[in-house]
Every structure is written in C-alpha cells, then in structure tokens.
C-alpha atoms as one frame of an Amber mdcrd trajectory, in Angstrom:
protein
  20.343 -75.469 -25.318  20.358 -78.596 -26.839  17.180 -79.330 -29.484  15.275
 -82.037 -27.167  15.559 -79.918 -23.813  13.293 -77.671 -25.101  10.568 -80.216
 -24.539   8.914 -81.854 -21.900   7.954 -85.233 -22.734   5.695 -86.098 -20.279
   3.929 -82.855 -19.498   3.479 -81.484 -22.762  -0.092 -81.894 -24.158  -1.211
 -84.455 -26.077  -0.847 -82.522 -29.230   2.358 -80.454 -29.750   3.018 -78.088
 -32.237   6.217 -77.215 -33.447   6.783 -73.535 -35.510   9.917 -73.713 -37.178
   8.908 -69.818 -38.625  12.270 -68.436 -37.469  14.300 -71.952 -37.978  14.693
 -74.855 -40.534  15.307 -78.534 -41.045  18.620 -78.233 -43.100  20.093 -81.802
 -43.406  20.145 -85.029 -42.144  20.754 -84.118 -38.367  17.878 -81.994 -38.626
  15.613 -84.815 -39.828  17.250 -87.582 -37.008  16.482 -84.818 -34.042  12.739
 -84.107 -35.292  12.222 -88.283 -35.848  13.699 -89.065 -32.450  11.540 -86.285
 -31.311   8.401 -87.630 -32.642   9.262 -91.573 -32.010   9.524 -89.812 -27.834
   6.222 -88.231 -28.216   4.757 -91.175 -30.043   5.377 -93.366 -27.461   3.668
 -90.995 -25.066   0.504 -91.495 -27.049   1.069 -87.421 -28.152   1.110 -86.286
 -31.784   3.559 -84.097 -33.245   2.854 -81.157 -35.675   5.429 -78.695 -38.027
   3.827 -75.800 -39.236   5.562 -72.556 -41.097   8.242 -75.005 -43.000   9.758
 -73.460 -46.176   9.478 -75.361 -49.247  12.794 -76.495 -48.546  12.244 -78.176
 -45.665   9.004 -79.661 -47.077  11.082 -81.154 -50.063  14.008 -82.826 -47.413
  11.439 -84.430 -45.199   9.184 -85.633 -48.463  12.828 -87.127 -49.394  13.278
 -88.659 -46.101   9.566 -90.318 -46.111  11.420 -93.454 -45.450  12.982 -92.413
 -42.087  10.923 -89.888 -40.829   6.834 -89.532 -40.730   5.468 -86.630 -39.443
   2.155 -84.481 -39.541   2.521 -80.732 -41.135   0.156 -77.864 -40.941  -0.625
 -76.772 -44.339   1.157 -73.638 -44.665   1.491 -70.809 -46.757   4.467 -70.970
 -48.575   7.487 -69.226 -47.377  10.701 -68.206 -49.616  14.561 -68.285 -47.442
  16.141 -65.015 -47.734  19.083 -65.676 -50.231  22.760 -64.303 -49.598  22.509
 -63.687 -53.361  21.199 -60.835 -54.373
C-alpha cells in the first residue's frame, strides 16, 4: 500500500495524528511523503501531528526545517534497536 492511501483526505478529522511507534522517517523520501502529506491536509483546513518519533527522526526533520513544518507530540524518547551488538 502506497504511504498516502492510507489516508482519507477529506473524511479524516480535522486533527490527524500520525504514530510512527513501529516505523520511521529515514531520508529524504520520508520527509517529501510526510510534507506532501501535510501541504494535502493543510489545504483541507486539518492539522497534522507525529508522535512516538525516535530521536533520529526528530534530528532529520529539525534538519529539514526548511522544507518541511510539522507539529510533534512531545514524546518520550525512544532508542532504534541496533544490528550491533
């Protein structure tokens, strides 16, 4: 399933909040997919809220200030499982 047909634009409540608990905003794909899905929202009048995003993925979106704006949850702060061990 492809990232934005998981949402219903129009339906969807006016405030939608997104959990990425068992997922992540890796790279610069990641970033476009969750601005263009804000920017569809947005122009619905609807807001758009991350909550449980690793440090990581708080660090690439701080990074990407410029591109993307977005409202976050303040979470606790969650550690990615490392293949090193």
């Amino acid at each position: 399933t492809n990232f934005n047909e998981k949402f219903d634009f129009v339906n969807d409540p006016e405030t939608i909040v997104i959990s990425f608990k068992e997922s992540r905003i890796a790279d610069m794909s990641g970033i476009e997919a969750v601005d263009g899905l804000t920017k569809k929202y947005a122009d619905r009048n609807k807001k758009v809220i991350l909550t449980h995003l690793s440090d990581d993925c708080r660090r690439l979106l701080e990074k990407a200030s410029a591109v993307i704006q977005v409202n976050i949850y303040e979470d606790p702060h969650y550690k990615i499982p490392s293949d090193h061990i």
